[in-house]
C-alpha positions as a Markdown table, in Angstrom:
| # | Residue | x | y | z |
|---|---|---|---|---|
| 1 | Unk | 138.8 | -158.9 | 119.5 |
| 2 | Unk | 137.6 | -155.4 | 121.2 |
| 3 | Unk | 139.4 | -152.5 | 119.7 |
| 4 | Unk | 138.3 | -149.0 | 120.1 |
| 5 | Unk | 139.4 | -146.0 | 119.0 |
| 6 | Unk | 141.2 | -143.4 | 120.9 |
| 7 | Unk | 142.8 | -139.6 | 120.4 |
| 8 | Unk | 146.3 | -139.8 | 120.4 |
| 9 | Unk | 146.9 | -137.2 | 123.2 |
| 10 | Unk | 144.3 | -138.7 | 125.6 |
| 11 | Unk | 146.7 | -142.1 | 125.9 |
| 12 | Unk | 149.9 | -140.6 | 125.0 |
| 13 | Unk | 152.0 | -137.3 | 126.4 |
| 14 | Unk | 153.0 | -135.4 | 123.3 |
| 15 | Unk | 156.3 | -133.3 | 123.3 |
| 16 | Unk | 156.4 | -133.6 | 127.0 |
| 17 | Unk | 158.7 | -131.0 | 129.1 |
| 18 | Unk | 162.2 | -131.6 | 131.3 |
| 19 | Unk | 161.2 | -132.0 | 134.7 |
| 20 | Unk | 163.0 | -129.7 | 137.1 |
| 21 | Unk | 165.2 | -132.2 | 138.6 |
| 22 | Unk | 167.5 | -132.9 | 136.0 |
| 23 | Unk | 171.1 | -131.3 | 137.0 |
| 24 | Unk | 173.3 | -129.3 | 134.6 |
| 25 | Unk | 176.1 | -131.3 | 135.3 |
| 26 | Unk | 174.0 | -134.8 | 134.4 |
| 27 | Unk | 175.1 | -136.2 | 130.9 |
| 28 | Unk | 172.3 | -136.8 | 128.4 |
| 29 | Unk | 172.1 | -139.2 | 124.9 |
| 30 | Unk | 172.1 | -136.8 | 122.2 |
| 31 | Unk | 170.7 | -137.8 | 119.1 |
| 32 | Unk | 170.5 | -135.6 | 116.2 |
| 33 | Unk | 168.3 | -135.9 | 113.5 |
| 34 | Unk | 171.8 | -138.0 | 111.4 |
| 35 | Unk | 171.4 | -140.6 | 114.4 |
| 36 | Unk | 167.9 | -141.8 | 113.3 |
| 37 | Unk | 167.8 | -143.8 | 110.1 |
| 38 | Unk | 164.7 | -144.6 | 108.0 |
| 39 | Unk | 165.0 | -148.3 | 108.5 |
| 40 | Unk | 163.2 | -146.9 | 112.4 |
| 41 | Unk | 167.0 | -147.2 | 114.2 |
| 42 | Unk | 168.9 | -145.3 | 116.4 |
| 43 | Unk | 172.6 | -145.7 | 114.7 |
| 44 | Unk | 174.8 | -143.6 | 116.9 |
| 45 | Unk | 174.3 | -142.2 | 120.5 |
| 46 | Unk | 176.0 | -139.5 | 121.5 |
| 47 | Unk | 176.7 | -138.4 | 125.5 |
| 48 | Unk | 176.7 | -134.0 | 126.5 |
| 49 | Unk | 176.1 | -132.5 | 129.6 |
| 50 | Unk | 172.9 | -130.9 | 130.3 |
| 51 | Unk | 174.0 | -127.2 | 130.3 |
| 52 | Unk | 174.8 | -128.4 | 126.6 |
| 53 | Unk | 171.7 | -129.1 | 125.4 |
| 54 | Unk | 169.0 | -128.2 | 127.6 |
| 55 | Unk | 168.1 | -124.8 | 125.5 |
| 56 | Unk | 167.3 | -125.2 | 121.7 |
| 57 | Unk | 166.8 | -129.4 | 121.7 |
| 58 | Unk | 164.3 | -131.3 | 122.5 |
| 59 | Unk | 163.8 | -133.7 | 125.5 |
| 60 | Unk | 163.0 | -137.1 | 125.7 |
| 61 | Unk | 163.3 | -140.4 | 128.2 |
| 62 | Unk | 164.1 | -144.1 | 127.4 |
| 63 | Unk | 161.2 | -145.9 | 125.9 |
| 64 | Unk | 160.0 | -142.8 | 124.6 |
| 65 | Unk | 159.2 | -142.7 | 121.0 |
| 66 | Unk | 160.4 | -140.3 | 118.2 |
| 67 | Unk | 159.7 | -139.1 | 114.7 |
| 68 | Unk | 160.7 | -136.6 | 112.6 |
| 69 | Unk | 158.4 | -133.6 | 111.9 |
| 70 | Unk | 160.0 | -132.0 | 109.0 |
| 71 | Unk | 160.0 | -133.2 | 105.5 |
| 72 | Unk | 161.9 | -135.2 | 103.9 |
| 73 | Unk | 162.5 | -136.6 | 106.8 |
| 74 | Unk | 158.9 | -137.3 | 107.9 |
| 75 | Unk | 157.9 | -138.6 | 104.4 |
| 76 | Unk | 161.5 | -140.8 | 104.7 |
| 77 | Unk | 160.4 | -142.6 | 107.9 |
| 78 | Unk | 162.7 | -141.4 | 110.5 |
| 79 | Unk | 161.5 | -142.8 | 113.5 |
| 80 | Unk | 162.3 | -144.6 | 116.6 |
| 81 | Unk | 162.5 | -146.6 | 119.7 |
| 82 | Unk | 164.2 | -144.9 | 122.3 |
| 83 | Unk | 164.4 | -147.8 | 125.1 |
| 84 | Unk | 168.0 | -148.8 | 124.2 |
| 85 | Unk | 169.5 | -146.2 | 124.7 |
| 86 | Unk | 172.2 | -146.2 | 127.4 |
| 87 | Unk | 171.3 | -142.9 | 129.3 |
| 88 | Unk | 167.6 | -142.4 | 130.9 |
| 89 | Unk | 167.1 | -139.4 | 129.4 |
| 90 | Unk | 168.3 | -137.6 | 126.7 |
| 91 | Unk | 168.1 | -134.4 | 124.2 |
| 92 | Unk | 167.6 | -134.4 | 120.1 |
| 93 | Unk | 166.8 | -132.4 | 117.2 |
| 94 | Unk | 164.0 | -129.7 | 117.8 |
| 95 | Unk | 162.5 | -131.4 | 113.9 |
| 96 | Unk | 161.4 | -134.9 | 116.4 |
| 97 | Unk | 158.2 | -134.7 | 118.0 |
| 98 | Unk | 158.5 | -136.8 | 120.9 |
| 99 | Unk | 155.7 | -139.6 | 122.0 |
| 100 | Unk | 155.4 | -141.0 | 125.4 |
| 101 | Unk | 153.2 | -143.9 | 125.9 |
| 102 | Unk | 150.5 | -144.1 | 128.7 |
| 103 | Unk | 149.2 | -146.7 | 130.6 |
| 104 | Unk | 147.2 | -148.0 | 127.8 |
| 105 | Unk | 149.4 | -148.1 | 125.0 |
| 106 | Unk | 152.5 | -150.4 | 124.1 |
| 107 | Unk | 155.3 | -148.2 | 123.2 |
| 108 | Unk | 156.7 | -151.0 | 120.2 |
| 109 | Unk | 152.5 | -151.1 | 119.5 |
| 110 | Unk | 153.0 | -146.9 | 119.6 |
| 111 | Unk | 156.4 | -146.8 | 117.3 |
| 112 | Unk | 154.3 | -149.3 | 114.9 |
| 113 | Unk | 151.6 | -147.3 | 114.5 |
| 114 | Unk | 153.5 | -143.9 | 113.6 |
| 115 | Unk | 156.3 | -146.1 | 112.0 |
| 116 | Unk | 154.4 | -146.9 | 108.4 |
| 117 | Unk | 153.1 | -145.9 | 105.0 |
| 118 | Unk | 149.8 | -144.7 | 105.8 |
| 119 | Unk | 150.4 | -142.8 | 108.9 |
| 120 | Unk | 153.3 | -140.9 | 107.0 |
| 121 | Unk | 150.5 | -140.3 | 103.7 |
| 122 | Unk | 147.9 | -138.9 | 106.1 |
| 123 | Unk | 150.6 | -136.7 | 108.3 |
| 124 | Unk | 152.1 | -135.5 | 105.0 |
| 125 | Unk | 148.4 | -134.4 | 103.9 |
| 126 | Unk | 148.5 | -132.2 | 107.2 |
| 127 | Unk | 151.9 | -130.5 | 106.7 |
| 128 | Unk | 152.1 | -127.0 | 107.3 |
| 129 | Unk | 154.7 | -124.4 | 106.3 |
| 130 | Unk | 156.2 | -123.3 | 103.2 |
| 131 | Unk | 158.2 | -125.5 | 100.3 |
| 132 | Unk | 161.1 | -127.6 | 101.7 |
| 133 | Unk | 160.0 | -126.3 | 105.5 |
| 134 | Unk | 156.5 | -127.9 | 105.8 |
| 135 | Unk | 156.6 | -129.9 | 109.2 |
| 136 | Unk | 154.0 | -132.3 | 111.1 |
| 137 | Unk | 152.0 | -129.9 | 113.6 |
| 138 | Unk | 151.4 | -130.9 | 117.1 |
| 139 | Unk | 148.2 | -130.2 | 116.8 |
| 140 | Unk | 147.4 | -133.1 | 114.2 |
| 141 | Unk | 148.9 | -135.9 | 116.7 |
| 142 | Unk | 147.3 | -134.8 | 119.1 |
| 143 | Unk | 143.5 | -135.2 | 117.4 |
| 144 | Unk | 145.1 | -138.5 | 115.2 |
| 145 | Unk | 142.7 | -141.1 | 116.4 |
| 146 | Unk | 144.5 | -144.5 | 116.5 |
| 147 | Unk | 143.3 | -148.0 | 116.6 |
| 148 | Unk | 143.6 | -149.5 | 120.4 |
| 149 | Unk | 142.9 | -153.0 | 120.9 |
| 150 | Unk | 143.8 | -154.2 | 125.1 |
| 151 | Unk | 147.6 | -154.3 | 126.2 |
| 152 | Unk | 147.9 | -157.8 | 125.8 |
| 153 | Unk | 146.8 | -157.7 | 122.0 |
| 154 | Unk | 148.9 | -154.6 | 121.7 |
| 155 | Unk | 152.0 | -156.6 | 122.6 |
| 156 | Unk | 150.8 | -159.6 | 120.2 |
| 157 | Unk | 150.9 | -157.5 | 117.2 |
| 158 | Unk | 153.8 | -155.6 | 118.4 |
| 159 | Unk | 156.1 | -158.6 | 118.9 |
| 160 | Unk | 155.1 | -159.8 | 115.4 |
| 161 | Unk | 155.9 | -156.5 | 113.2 |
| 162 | Unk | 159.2 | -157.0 | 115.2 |
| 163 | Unk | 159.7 | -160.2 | 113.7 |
| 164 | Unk | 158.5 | -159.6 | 110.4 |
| 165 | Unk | 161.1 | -156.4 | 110.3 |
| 166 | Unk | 163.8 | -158.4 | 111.6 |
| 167 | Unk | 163.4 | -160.6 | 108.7 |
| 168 | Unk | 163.1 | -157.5 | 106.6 |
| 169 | Unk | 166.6 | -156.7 | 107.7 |
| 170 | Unk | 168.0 | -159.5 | 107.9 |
| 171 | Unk | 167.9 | -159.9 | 104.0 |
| 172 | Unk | 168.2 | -156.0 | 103.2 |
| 173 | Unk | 171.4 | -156.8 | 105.1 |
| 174 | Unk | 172.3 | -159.8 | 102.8 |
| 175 | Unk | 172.6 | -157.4 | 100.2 |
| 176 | Unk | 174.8 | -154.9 | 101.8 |
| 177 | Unk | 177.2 | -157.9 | 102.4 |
| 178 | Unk | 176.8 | -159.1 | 98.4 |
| 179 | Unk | 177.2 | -155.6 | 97.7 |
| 180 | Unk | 180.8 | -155.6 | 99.8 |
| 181 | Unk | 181.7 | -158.8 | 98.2 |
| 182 | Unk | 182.2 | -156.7 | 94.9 |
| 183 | Unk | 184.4 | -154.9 | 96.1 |
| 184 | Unk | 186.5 | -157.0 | 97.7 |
| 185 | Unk | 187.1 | -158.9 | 94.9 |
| 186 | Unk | 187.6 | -156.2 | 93.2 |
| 187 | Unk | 190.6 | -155.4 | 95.5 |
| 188 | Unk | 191.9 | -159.1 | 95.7 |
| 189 | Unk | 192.1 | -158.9 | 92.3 |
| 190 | Unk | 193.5 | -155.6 | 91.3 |
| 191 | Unk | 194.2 | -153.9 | 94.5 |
| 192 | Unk | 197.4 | -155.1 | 95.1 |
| 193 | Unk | 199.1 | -154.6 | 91.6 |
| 194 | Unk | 201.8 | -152.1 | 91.7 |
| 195 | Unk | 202.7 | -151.9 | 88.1 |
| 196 | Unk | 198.8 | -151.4 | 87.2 |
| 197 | Unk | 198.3 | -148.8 | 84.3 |
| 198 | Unk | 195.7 | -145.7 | 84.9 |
| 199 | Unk | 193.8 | -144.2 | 82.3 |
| 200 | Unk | 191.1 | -141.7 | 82.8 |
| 201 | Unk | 187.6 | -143.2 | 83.0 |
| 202 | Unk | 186.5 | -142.4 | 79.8 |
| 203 | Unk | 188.6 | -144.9 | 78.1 |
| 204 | Unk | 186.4 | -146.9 | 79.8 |
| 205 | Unk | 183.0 | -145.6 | 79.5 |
| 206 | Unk | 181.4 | -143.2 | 77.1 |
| 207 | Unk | 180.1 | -139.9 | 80.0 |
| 208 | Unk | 177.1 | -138.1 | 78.9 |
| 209 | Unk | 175.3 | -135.6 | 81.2 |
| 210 | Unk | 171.0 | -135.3 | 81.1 |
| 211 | Unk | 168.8 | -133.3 | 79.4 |
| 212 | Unk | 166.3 | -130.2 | 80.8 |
| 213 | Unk | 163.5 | -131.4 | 79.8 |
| 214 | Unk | 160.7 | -128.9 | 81.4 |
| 215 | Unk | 158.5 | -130.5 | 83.8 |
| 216 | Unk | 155.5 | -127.9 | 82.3 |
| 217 | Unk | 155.6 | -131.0 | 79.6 |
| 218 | Unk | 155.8 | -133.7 | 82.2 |
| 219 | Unk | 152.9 | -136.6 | 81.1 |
| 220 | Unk | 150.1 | -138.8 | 83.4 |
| 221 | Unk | 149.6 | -140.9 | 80.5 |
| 222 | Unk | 150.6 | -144.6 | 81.6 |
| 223 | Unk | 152.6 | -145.3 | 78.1 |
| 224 | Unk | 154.5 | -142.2 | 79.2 |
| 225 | Unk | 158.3 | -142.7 | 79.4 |
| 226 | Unk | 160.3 | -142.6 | 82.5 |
| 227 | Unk | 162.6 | -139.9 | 83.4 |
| 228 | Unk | 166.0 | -140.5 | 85.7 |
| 229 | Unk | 166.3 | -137.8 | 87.8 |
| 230 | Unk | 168.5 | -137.1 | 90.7 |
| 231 | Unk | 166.0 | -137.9 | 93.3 |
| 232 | Unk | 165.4 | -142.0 | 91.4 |
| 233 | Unk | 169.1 | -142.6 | 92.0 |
| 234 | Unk | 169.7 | -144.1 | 95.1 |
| 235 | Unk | 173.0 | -146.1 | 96.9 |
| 236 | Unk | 172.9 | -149.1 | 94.7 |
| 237 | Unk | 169.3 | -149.0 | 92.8 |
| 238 | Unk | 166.6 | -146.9 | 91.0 |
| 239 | Unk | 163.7 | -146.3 | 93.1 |
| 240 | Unk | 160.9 | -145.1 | 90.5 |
| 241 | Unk | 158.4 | -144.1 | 93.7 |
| 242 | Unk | 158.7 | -140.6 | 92.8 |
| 243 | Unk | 157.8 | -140.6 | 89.3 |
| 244 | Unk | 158.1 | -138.4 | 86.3 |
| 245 | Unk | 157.1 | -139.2 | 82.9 |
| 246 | Unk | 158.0 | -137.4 | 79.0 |
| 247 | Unk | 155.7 | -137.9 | 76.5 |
| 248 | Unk | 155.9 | -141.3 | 75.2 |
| 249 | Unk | 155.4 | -139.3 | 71.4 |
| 250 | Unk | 158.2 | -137.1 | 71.9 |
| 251 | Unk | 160.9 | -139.6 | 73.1 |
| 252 | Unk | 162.1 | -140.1 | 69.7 |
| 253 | Unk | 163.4 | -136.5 | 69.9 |
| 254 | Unk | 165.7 | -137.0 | 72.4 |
| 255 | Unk | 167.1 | -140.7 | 71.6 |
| 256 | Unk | 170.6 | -139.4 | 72.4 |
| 257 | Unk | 169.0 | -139.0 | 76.1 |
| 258 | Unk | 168.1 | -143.0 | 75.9 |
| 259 | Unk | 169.0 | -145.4 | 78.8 |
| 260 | Unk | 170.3 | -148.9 | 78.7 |
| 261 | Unk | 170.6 | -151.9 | 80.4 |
| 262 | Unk | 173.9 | -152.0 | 82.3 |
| 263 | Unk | 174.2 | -147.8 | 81.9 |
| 264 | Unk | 175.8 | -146.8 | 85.2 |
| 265 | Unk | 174.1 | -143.2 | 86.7 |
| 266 | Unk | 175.3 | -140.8 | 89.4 |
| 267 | Unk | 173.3 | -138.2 | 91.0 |
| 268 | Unk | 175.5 | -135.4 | 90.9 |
| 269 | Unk | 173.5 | -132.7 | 92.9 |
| 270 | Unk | 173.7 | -134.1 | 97.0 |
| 271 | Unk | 175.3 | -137.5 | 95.9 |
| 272 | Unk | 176.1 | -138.6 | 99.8 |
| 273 | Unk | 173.0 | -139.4 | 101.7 |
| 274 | Unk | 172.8 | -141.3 | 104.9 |
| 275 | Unk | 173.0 | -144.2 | 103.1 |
| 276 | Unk | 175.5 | -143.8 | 101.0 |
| 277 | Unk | 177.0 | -142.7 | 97.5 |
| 278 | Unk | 173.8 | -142.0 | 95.2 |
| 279 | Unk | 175.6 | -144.2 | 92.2 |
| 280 | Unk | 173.2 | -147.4 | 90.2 |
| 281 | Unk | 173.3 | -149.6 | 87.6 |
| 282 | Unk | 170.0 | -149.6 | 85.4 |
| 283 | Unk | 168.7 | -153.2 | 84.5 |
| 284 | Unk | 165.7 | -154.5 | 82.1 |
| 285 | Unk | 163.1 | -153.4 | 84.5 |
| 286 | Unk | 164.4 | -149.7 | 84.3 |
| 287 | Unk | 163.7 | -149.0 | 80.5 |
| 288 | Unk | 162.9 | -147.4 | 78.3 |
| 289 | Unk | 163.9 | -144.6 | 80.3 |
| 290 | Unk | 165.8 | -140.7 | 79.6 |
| 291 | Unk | 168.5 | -139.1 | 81.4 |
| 292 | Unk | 167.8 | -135.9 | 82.9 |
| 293 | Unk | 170.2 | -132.9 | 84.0 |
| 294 | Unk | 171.9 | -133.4 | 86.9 |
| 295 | Unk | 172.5 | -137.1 | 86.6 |
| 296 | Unk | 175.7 | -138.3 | 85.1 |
| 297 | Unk | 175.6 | -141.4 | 82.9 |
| 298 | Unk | 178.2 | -143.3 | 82.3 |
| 299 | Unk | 178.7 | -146.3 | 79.8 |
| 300 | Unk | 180.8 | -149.3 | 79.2 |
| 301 | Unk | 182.4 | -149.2 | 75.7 |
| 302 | Unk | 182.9 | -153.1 | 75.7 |
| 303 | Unk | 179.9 | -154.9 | 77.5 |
| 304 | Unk | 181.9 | -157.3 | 79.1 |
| 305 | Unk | 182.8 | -154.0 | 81.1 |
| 306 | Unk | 179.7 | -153.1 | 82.6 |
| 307 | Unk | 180.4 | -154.9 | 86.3 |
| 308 | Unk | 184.2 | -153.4 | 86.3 |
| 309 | Unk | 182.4 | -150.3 | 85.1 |
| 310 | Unk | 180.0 | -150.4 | 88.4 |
| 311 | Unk | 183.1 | -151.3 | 90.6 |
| 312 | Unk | 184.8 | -148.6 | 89.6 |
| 313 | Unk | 182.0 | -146.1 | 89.9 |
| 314 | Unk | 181.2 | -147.7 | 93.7 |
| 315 | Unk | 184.7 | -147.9 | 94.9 |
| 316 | Unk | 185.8 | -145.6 | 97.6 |
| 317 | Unk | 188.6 | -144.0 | 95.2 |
| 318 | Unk | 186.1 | -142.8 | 93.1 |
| 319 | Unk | 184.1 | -141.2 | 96.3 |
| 320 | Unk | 187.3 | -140.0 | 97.5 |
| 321 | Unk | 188.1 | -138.0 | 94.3 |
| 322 | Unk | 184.9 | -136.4 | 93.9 |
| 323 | Unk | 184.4 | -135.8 | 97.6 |
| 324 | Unk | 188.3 | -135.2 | 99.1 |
| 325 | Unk | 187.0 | -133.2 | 102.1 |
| 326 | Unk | 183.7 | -133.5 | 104.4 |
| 327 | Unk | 183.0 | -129.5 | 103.5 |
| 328 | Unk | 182.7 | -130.1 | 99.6 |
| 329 | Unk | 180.2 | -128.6 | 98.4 |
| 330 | Unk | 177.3 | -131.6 | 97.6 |
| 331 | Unk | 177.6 | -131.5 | 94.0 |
| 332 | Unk | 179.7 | -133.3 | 91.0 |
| 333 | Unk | 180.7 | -132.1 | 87.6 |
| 334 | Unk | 181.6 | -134.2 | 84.7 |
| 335 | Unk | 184.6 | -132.9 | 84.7 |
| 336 | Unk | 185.7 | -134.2 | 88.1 |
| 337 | Unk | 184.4 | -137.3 | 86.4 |
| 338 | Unk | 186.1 | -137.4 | 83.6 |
| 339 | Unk | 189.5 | -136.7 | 85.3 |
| 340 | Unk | 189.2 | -139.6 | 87.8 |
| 341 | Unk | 192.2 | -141.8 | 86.7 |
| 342 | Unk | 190.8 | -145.7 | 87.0 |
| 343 | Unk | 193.0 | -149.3 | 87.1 |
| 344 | Unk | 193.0 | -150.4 | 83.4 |
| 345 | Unk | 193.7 | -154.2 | 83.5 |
| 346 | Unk | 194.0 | -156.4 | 81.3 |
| 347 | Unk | 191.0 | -157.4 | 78.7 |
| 348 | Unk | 191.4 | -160.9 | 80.2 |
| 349 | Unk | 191.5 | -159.6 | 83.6 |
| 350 | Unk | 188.5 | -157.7 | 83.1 |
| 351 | Unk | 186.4 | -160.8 | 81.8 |
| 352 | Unk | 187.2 | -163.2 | 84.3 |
| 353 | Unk | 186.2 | -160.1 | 87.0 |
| 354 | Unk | 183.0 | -160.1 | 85.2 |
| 355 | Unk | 183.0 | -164.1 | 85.2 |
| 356 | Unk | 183.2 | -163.7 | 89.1 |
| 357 | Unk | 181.0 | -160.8 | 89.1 |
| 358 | Unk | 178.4 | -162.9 | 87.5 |
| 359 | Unk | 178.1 | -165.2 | 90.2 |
| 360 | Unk | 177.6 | -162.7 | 92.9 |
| 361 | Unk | 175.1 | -160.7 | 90.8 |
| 362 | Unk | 172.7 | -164.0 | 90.7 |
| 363 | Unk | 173.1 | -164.1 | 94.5 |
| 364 | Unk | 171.6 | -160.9 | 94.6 |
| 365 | Unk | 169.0 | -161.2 | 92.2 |
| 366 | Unk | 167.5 | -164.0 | 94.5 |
| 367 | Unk | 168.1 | -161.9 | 97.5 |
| 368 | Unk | 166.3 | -159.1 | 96.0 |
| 369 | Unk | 163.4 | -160.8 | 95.2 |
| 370 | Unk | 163.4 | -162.6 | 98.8 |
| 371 | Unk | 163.7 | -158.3 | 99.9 |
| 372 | Unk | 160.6 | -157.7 | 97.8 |
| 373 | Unk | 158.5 | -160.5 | 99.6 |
| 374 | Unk | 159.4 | -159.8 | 103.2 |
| 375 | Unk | 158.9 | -156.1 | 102.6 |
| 376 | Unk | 155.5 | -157.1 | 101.1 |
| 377 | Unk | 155.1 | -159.1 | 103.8 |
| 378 | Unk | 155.4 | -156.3 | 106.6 |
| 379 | Unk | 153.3 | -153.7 | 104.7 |
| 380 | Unk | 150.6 | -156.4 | 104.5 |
| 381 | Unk | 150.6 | -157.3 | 108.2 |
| 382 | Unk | 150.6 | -153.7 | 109.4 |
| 383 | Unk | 147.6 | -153.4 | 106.9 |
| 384 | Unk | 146.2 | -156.0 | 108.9 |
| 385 | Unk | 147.2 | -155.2 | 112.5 |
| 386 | Unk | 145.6 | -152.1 | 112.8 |
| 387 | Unk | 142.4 | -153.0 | 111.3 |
| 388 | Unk | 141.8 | -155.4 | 113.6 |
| 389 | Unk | 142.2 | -158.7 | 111.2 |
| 390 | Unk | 145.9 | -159.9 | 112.4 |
């Protein structure tokens, strides 16, 4: 297969400029920076008039491409395919940097390219700016050389990191649906009971809140011992990418700081991201591990309570009462916590929830592991497409 190599900027217009023809009175998409997910999706389009928009946004057309210059978001992976969109042109958040595909380049092969790991590692090397403002320059697209095999091989590859990321979703989507299973029969079950008794939460779970341990004492060393911090807590798992370690020696010091199998943990500083309520359960591969400040644990006094425990925790009640307004400040205390008043069923109840519970949670273990593979699977073929082996 030929494949060259090509600047960016000489096969693609970068940040291009509204024409002069476009009216005041036209109506535009408008996406901001919320209507691009990191999954590379636009979720919501929204229509304005020009006159709206056409100062302090940035403009694009359908089948242009966009991603987000400012961190997190760059780092995150919000990116996207513009060409279903249901207006022709449209205006978004001045933090996307807007790519326009020339006649040589595919614009799925284009989205591809700027849409994975080790684009985002070598664009986050170039940042510029201060702490928590540092953005993607122009200047570094436009001097990115990319890989450019011919149109027709461009498409190829294209059409098969579609396929492979369809399958991605497909299963990631599985979960979500496990995930609502839960709660449903959580609500068959003891939604509908009007004489249920209410207790505060704590007569469920013991609440602890994390430690400060200084990060001047953080650890490299590969025995060191994980530390749960807001940022590992994610909708519905830990994600240990972003990792911080104590001192495997000095862990003994702070064993009322230990985490278990089956703890439940709340990020209580910006709980609600895009993706939802920042609430997991830890299981075997998340310990040893200690809780750090800012993170809420909570634990089931009876283990037969953990999976009530988590459907409590998850439930949109509980997200309700910590978060009864959309302008609440993003952060939980324990005492909001500790005064949410939970459905106390039965013992018996409770087990034969966790009996049903038990079921589901195998369904997702499988599903997880078939998550792991296709995601594996689509980092190793991007690997492969743009070094010319795929």
């Amino acid at each position: 297969m030929t494949m060259h190599v090509a600047r960016l900027d000489d096969v693609c217009e970068i940040n291009p400029r509204m024409p002069k023809s476009i009216s005041d009175d036209d109506i535009a998409a408008f996406l901001p920076m919320a209507a691009v997910s990191e999954d590379g999706l636009i979720d919501f389009e929204e229509k304005r008039p020009v006159r709206e928009v056409k100062r302090g946004y940035t403009y694009f057309e359908r089948g242009d491409v966009l991603v987000a210059k400012i961190t997190p978001c760059f780092e995150n992976g919000k990116a996207a395919r513009t060409s279903e969109l249901t207006r022709p042109f449209g205006f978004g958040s001045t933090e996307f940097h807007v790519l326009r595909a020339g006649k040589e380049v595919d614009p799925s092969y284009l989205f591809h390219l700027i849409w994975n790991s080790k684009f985002r590692e070598v664009g986050a090397n170039n940042m510029t700016g201060s702490a928590g403002q540092k953005r993607v320059p122009t200047d570094f697209l436009k001097r990115l050389e990319i890989p450019l095999p011919p149109l027709p091989e461009q498409r190829r590859i294209a059409a098969i990191l579609d396929k492979a990321d369809a399958l991605r979703r497909k299963r990631k989507r599985a979960i979500e649906l496990l995930d609502s299973l839960t709660q449903s029969i959580f609500k068959e079950m003891f939604g509908g009971q009007s004489r249920q008794i209410y207790a505060p939460i704590t007569e469920l779970a013991d609440l602890q809140v994390g430690f400060a341990f200084k990060s001047s004492e953080y650890t490299d060393a590969s025995d060191g011992v994980k530390l749960c911090r807001g940022t590992n807590v994610l909708p519905g798992e830990i994600d240990w990418s972003d990792l911080a370690k104590w001192p495997k020696t000095r862990a003994g010091e702070f064993s009322s700081f230990e985490l278990r199998v089956g703890d439940v943990v709340v990020a209580m500083d910006r709980p609600w991201i895009s993706s939802g309520f920042k609430v997991a359960q830890l299981t075997e591969s998340d310990v040893p591990s200690l809780l750090v400040q800012r993170v809420a644990r909570l634990r089931a006094r009876q283990k037969t309570d953990r999976a009530y425990l988590l459907a409590i925790v998850t439930s949109t009640e509980f997200s309700q009462h910590l978060k009864p307004t959309e302008t609440t400040v993003p952060h939980i205390s324990p005492i909001e916590i500790r005064q949410y008043a939970a459905p106390i069923p039965s013992d018996r109840e409770r087990a034969s929830f966790s009996a049903a519970i038990s079921k589901v949670d195998g369904m997702r273990l499988r599903t997880r592991n078939a998550i792991e593979e296709a995601v594996s699977l689509f980092s190793s073929l991007q690997s492969r497409a743009f070094s010319g082996r795929l």
